[in-house]
Coordinates of C-alpha atoms and ligand atoms in Angstrom, one line a residue:
X1 CA -25.0 91.8 -74.5
X2 CA -26.1 89.1 -77.0
X3 CA -23.4 87.1 -78.7
X4 CA -22.5 88.6 -82.1
X5 CA -23.1 86.9 -85.4
X6 CA -20.9 89.4 -87.3
X7 CA -17.2 89.3 -88.2
X8 CA -17.3 92.9 -89.3
X9 CA -14.0 94.6 -88.4
X10 CA -12.3 91.3 -87.5
X11 CA -8.9 90.4 -89.1
X12 CA -8.9 87.1 -90.9
X13 CA -6.0 85.2 -92.6
X14 CA -7.0 82.6 -95.2
X15 CA -4.3 80.3 -96.7
X16 CA -4.6 79.0 -100.2
X17 CA -7.1 81.8 -100.9
X18 CA -6.4 82.3 -104.6
X19 CA -8.6 79.4 -105.7
X20 CA -11.5 77.1 -104.7
X21 CA -12.7 77.0 -101.1
X22 CA -10.0 79.4 -99.9
X23 CA -11.1 82.0 -102.4
X24 CA -14.8 81.5 -101.6
X25 CA -14.0 81.9 -97.9
X26 CA -12.0 85.1 -98.5
X27 CA -14.8 86.5 -100.6
X28 CA -17.5 85.6 -98.0
X29 CA -15.4 87.0 -95.1
X30 CA -14.7 90.2 -97.1
X31 CA -18.4 90.7 -97.9
X32 CA -19.2 90.1 -94.2
X33 CA -17.0 93.1 -93.3
X34 CA -13.8 91.4 -92.2
X35 CA -10.3 92.7 -93.1
X36 CA -9.1 89.7 -95.2
X37 CA -5.5 88.7 -95.7
X38 CA -5.6 86.7 -99.0
X39 CA -2.6 84.4 -99.0
X40 CA -1.4 81.8 -101.5
X41 CA 1.7 80.8 -103.5
X42 CA 1.7 83.7 -106.0
X43 CA 1.0 87.3 -105.3
X44 CA -0.8 87.7 -108.6
X45 CA -3.3 85.0 -107.6
X46 CA -4.0 86.7 -104.3
X47 CA -4.1 90.1 -105.8
X48 CA -6.9 89.0 -108.2
X49 CA -9.1 88.0 -105.2
X50 CA -8.1 91.0 -103.0
X51 CA -8.5 93.6 -105.7
X52 CA -12.0 92.3 -106.7
X53 CA -13.0 92.5 -103.0
X54 CA -11.7 96.1 -102.8
X55 CA -13.5 97.0 -106.0
X56 CA -16.7 96.0 -104.2
X57 CA -15.8 98.3 -101.3
X58 CA -14.5 95.6 -98.9
X59 CA -11.2 95.4 -97.0
X60 CA -8.6 92.9 -98.4
X61 CA -4.9 92.7 -99.0
X62 CA -2.8 90.1 -100.9
X63 CA 0.3 88.3 -99.5
X64 CA 2.4 85.7 -101.2
X65 CA 2.9 82.8 -98.7
X66 CA 4.0 79.3 -99.1
X67 CA 2.8 77.5 -96.0
X68 CA 5.6 75.0 -96.3
X69 CA 8.2 77.8 -95.8
X70 CA 8.7 78.4 -92.0
X71 CA 10.6 81.7 -92.3
X72 CA 8.0 83.0 -94.8
X73 CA 5.2 82.2 -92.4
X74 CA 6.8 84.2 -89.6
X75 CA 7.5 87.3 -91.6
X76 CA 4.2 87.3 -93.6
X77 CA 2.1 86.8 -90.4
X78 CA 4.0 89.7 -88.9
X79 CA 3.3 91.9 -92.0
X80 CA -0.4 91.0 -91.9
X81 CA -0.7 91.8 -88.2
X82 CA 1.0 95.2 -88.8
X83 CA -1.1 95.9 -91.9
X84 CA -4.4 95.3 -90.1
X85 CA -3.5 95.9 -86.5
X86 CA -3.9 92.3 -85.2
X87 CA -5.3 88.9 -86.1
X88 CA -8.6 87.4 -84.9
X89 CA -9.2 84.5 -87.3
X90 CA -7.0 82.0 -89.1
X91 CA -8.3 79.6 -91.7
X92 CA -5.8 76.9 -92.6
X93 CA -7.0 75.9 -96.0
X94 CA -4.0 75.5 -98.4
X95 CA -3.8 72.0 -99.9
X96 CA -2.6 69.9 -102.7
X97 CA -3.9 66.7 -104.2
X98 CA -1.4 63.9 -103.7
X99 CA -2.5 60.5 -105.1
X100 CA 0.4 58.1 -105.1
X101 CA 0.6 54.3 -105.1
X102 CA 2.6 52.7 -102.3
X103 CA 5.1 51.2 -104.8
X104 CA 6.0 54.5 -106.6
X105 CA 9.5 54.5 -105.0
X106 CA 11.2 57.8 -104.4
X107 CA 8.3 59.6 -106.0
X108 CA 6.1 58.3 -103.1
X109 CA 8.5 59.8 -100.6
X110 CA 8.5 63.1 -102.3
X111 CA 4.7 63.3 -102.3
X112 CA 4.6 62.1 -98.7
X113 CA 7.0 64.8 -97.5
X114 CA 5.3 67.6 -99.5
X115 CA 1.8 66.5 -98.4
X116 CA 2.7 66.6 -94.7
X117 CA 4.7 69.8 -95.1
X118 CA 1.9 71.7 -96.8
X119 CA -1.3 70.2 -95.2
X120 CA -0.2 69.3 -91.7
X121 CA 3.1 71.0 -90.6
X122 CA 2.1 74.2 -92.3
X123 CA -1.1 74.3 -90.3
X124 CA 0.6 74.1 -86.9
X125 CA 3.2 76.6 -87.9
X126 CA 0.6 79.1 -89.0
X127 CA -1.2 78.6 -85.7
X128 CA 2.0 79.1 -83.7
X129 CA 3.0 82.2 -85.7
X130 CA -0.5 83.8 -85.3
X131 CA -0.8 83.0 -81.5
X132 CA 0.7 86.3 -80.2
X133 CA -2.1 88.2 -81.9
X134 CA -4.9 85.6 -81.5
X135 CA -4.2 85.8 -77.7
X136 CA -5.0 89.5 -77.8
X137 CA -8.3 89.0 -79.6
X138 CA -11.6 88.7 -77.6
X139 CA -12.9 86.2 -80.1
X140 CA -10.0 84.2 -81.5
X141 CA -11.0 81.5 -84.0
X142 CA -9.0 78.9 -85.9
X143 CA -10.5 76.6 -88.6
X144 CA -8.4 73.9 -90.1
X145 CA -9.6 72.4 -93.4
X146 CA -9.1 68.6 -93.5
X147 CA -11.2 66.3 -95.7
X148 CA -13.4 63.2 -95.6
X149 CA -10.1 61.6 -96.4
X150 CA -9.3 62.4 -92.7
X151 CA -12.3 60.2 -91.7
X152 CA -11.9 57.3 -94.2
X153 CA -9.5 56.5 -97.0
X154 CA -9.6 56.3 -100.8
X155 CA -7.2 53.7 -102.3
X156 CA -3.9 55.1 -103.5
X157 CA -4.0 58.2 -101.4
X158 CA -2.1 57.4 -98.2
X159 CA 0.0 60.6 -98.1
X160 CA -3.2 62.8 -98.3
X161 CA -5.1 60.5 -95.9
X162 CA -2.3 60.7 -93.4
X163 CA -2.0 64.5 -93.7
X164 CA -5.7 65.0 -93.4
X165 CA -6.1 62.6 -90.5
X166 CA -3.3 64.4 -88.9
X167 CA -5.3 67.7 -89.2
X168 CA -8.2 66.2 -87.2
X169 CA -5.7 65.2 -84.4
X170 CA -3.9 68.6 -84.6
X171 CA -7.3 70.3 -84.2
X172 CA -8.2 68.3 -81.1
X173 CA -4.8 68.9 -79.6
X174 CA -4.8 72.6 -80.3
X175 CA -8.4 72.9 -79.0
X176 CA -7.4 71.3 -75.7
X177 CA -4.2 73.4 -75.3
X178 CA -5.7 76.7 -76.3
X179 CA -9.2 76.3 -74.7
X180 CA -8.1 77.8 -71.4
X181 CA -7.3 81.0 -73.3
X182 CA -10.7 81.1 -75.0
X183 CA -9.3 80.4 -78.5
X184 CA -11.5 77.9 -80.4
X185 CA -10.0 75.5 -82.9
X186 CA -12.3 73.5 -85.2
X187 CA -11.9 71.3 -88.3
X188 CA -14.0 71.0 -91.4
X189 CA -13.9 67.8 -93.5
X190 CA -15.2 68.7 -97.0
X191 CA -16.4 65.9 -99.2
X192 CA -16.5 66.1 -103.0
X193 CA -16.4 69.9 -103.9
X194 CA -16.1 71.5 -107.3
X195 CA -12.7 73.4 -107.3
X196 CA -9.5 73.4 -109.3
X197 CA -8.5 70.3 -107.3
X198 CA -11.3 68.2 -108.7
X199 CA -11.5 69.9 -112.2
X200 CA -9.5 67.2 -113.9
X201 CA -12.0 64.5 -113.0
X202 CA -14.4 63.8 -115.9
X203 CA -17.9 65.2 -115.3
X204 CA -19.5 61.8 -115.8
X205 CA -17.2 60.2 -113.1
X206 CA -18.1 63.0 -110.7
X207 CA -21.8 62.5 -111.3
X208 CA -21.6 58.7 -110.8
X209 CA -19.5 59.1 -107.7
X210 CA -21.9 61.7 -106.2
X211 CA -25.0 59.6 -107.1
X212 CA -23.6 56.5 -105.5
X213 CA -21.8 57.9 -102.5
X214 CA -23.5 61.1 -101.2
X215 CA -26.9 61.5 -99.6
X216 CA -27.5 64.7 -101.6
X217 CA -26.5 62.9 -104.9
X218 CA -24.3 65.8 -106.0
X219 CA -20.9 67.5 -105.7
X220 CA -20.8 70.5 -103.4
X221 CA -19.8 74.1 -104.2
X222 CA -16.9 76.0 -102.6
X223 CA -19.3 78.5 -101.2
X224 CA -21.2 75.9 -99.3
X225 CA -18.0 75.0 -97.3
X226 CA -17.2 78.7 -96.8
X227 CA -20.5 79.2 -95.0
X228 CA -19.6 76.5 -92.5
X229 CA -16.2 78.2 -92.0
X230 CA -18.0 81.5 -91.4
X231 CA -20.3 79.9 -88.8
X232 CA -17.3 78.6 -86.9
X233 CA -15.5 81.9 -86.8
X234 CA -18.4 84.0 -85.5
X235 CA -17.9 85.5 -82.1
X236 CA -21.2 83.7 -81.3
X237 CA -19.5 80.3 -82.0
X238 CA -17.8 80.7 -78.6
X239 CA -18.6 77.2 -77.1
X240 CA -17.7 75.1 -80.2
X241 CA -14.1 73.8 -80.1
X242 CA -12.3 70.6 -81.0
X243 CA -15.2 69.7 -83.4
X244 CA -14.5 67.8 -86.6
X245 CA -17.4 68.6 -89.0
X246 CA -18.1 66.9 -92.3
X247 CA -19.4 69.2 -95.1
X248 CA -19.9 66.4 -97.5
X249 CA -23.4 66.1 -98.8
X250 CA -23.9 63.1 -96.4
X251 CA -20.9 61.1 -97.8
X252 CA -19.9 59.9 -94.3
X253 CA -23.5 59.2 -93.3
X254 CA -24.3 57.0 -96.2
X255 CA -23.7 53.2 -96.1
X256 CA -25.5 52.1 -99.2
Ligands
NAI1 P1 -7.7 74.4 -105.0 O1 -6.7 73.7 -105.7 O2 -8.8 75.1 -105.8 O3 -7.1 75.4 -104.0 C1 -6.0 75.1 -103.2 C2 -5.1 76.4 -103.0 O4 -4.0 76.0 -102.1 C3 -4.5 76.8 -104.4 O5 -4.8 78.1 -104.6 C4 -3.0 76.5 -104.2 O6 -2.2 77.4 -104.9 C5 -2.9 76.7 -102.7 N1 -1.7 76.0 -102.2 C6 -1.1 74.8 -102.6 N2 0.0 74.7 -101.9 C7 0.3 75.8 -101.2 C8 1.3 76.2 -100.3 N3 2.4 75.4 -100.1 N4 1.2 77.3 -99.7 C9 0.1 78.1 -99.9 N5 -0.9 77.8 -100.7 C10 -0.8 76.6 -101.3 O7 -8.4 73.3 -104.1 P2 -9.6 73.3 -103.0 O8 -10.4 72.1 -103.3 O9 -10.2 74.6 -102.8 O10 -8.7 72.9 -101.7 C11 -8.9 73.7 -100.5 C12 -8.7 72.7 -99.3 O11 -9.7 71.8 -99.3 C13 -7.4 71.8 -99.4 O12 -6.8 71.7 -98.1 C14 -7.9 70.5 -99.9 O13 -7.1 69.5 -99.5 C15 -9.3 70.5 -99.2 N6 -10.3 69.5 -99.7 C16 -10.7 69.6 -101.0 C17 -11.7 68.8 -101.5 C18 -12.3 68.9 -102.8 O14 -13.1 68.1 -103.2 N7 -12.0 69.9 -103.6 C19 -12.3 67.8 -100.6 C20 -11.8 67.8 -99.3 C21 -10.8 68.6 -98.9

């Protein structure tokens, strides 16, 4: 039997799926025939994405979920598994932008704690909550979204850099621990991508940055990251685990 390049009928959870890359991933998975649990902070945001997918004839349901809330993770994951009859795929995507200078005092501590809670601790808690069902899947796949800030560092961004670097380590640790059960765990490091997170940056600054720093001389689109995520969750992606993959237009490859 050849390895399958389809996720049709698989159950996928995407966190932070009301916007940006999470939304693009939920939409792509839905159109590929997966049952998609669209999760984010507000039910309205999730429902907008899920109902649009259902209107196209796809399978999707909305669930409010703050990934910094441990109890909510446990109960929502349980609800999702009951609703769709299992879990095959987890995409840990939720994130916040968290620039903060080192001398910002208490404000720095608040941003540090929130960054790690949402972008690092939330990912491992999601994985642990999903494990009972992932273990029953014949093609269990986890993708963690980090950043090129997990491979290098922009000044003034230490909480985000620490959280995203943590995600690359978490990915390797989980891949090694779960490999014997056939569960793959990989990490994507997006570069500059047009989403709500980067909306506030002036267009001229974006263009200058992309021209100077990326090989492709442009910002990426959320859908371009979603396609790498899809590639990693295919049943056919069965021998890829512990990988940390930039989807960055060549940002990390370019020196000058
Ligand atoms: P976005 O702002 O469009 O989407 C992020 C989503 O995460 C939002 O819908 C937000 O409500 C949700 N979220 C925030 N805190 C949450 C929480 N506690 N629980 C559940 N959901 C929560 O941003 P974007 O760009 O799509 O971000 C997706 C991921 O990609 C994030 O992890 C981000 O750090 C990462 N990333 C983004 C880059 C970019 O250039 N846009 C570059 C590299 C990484």
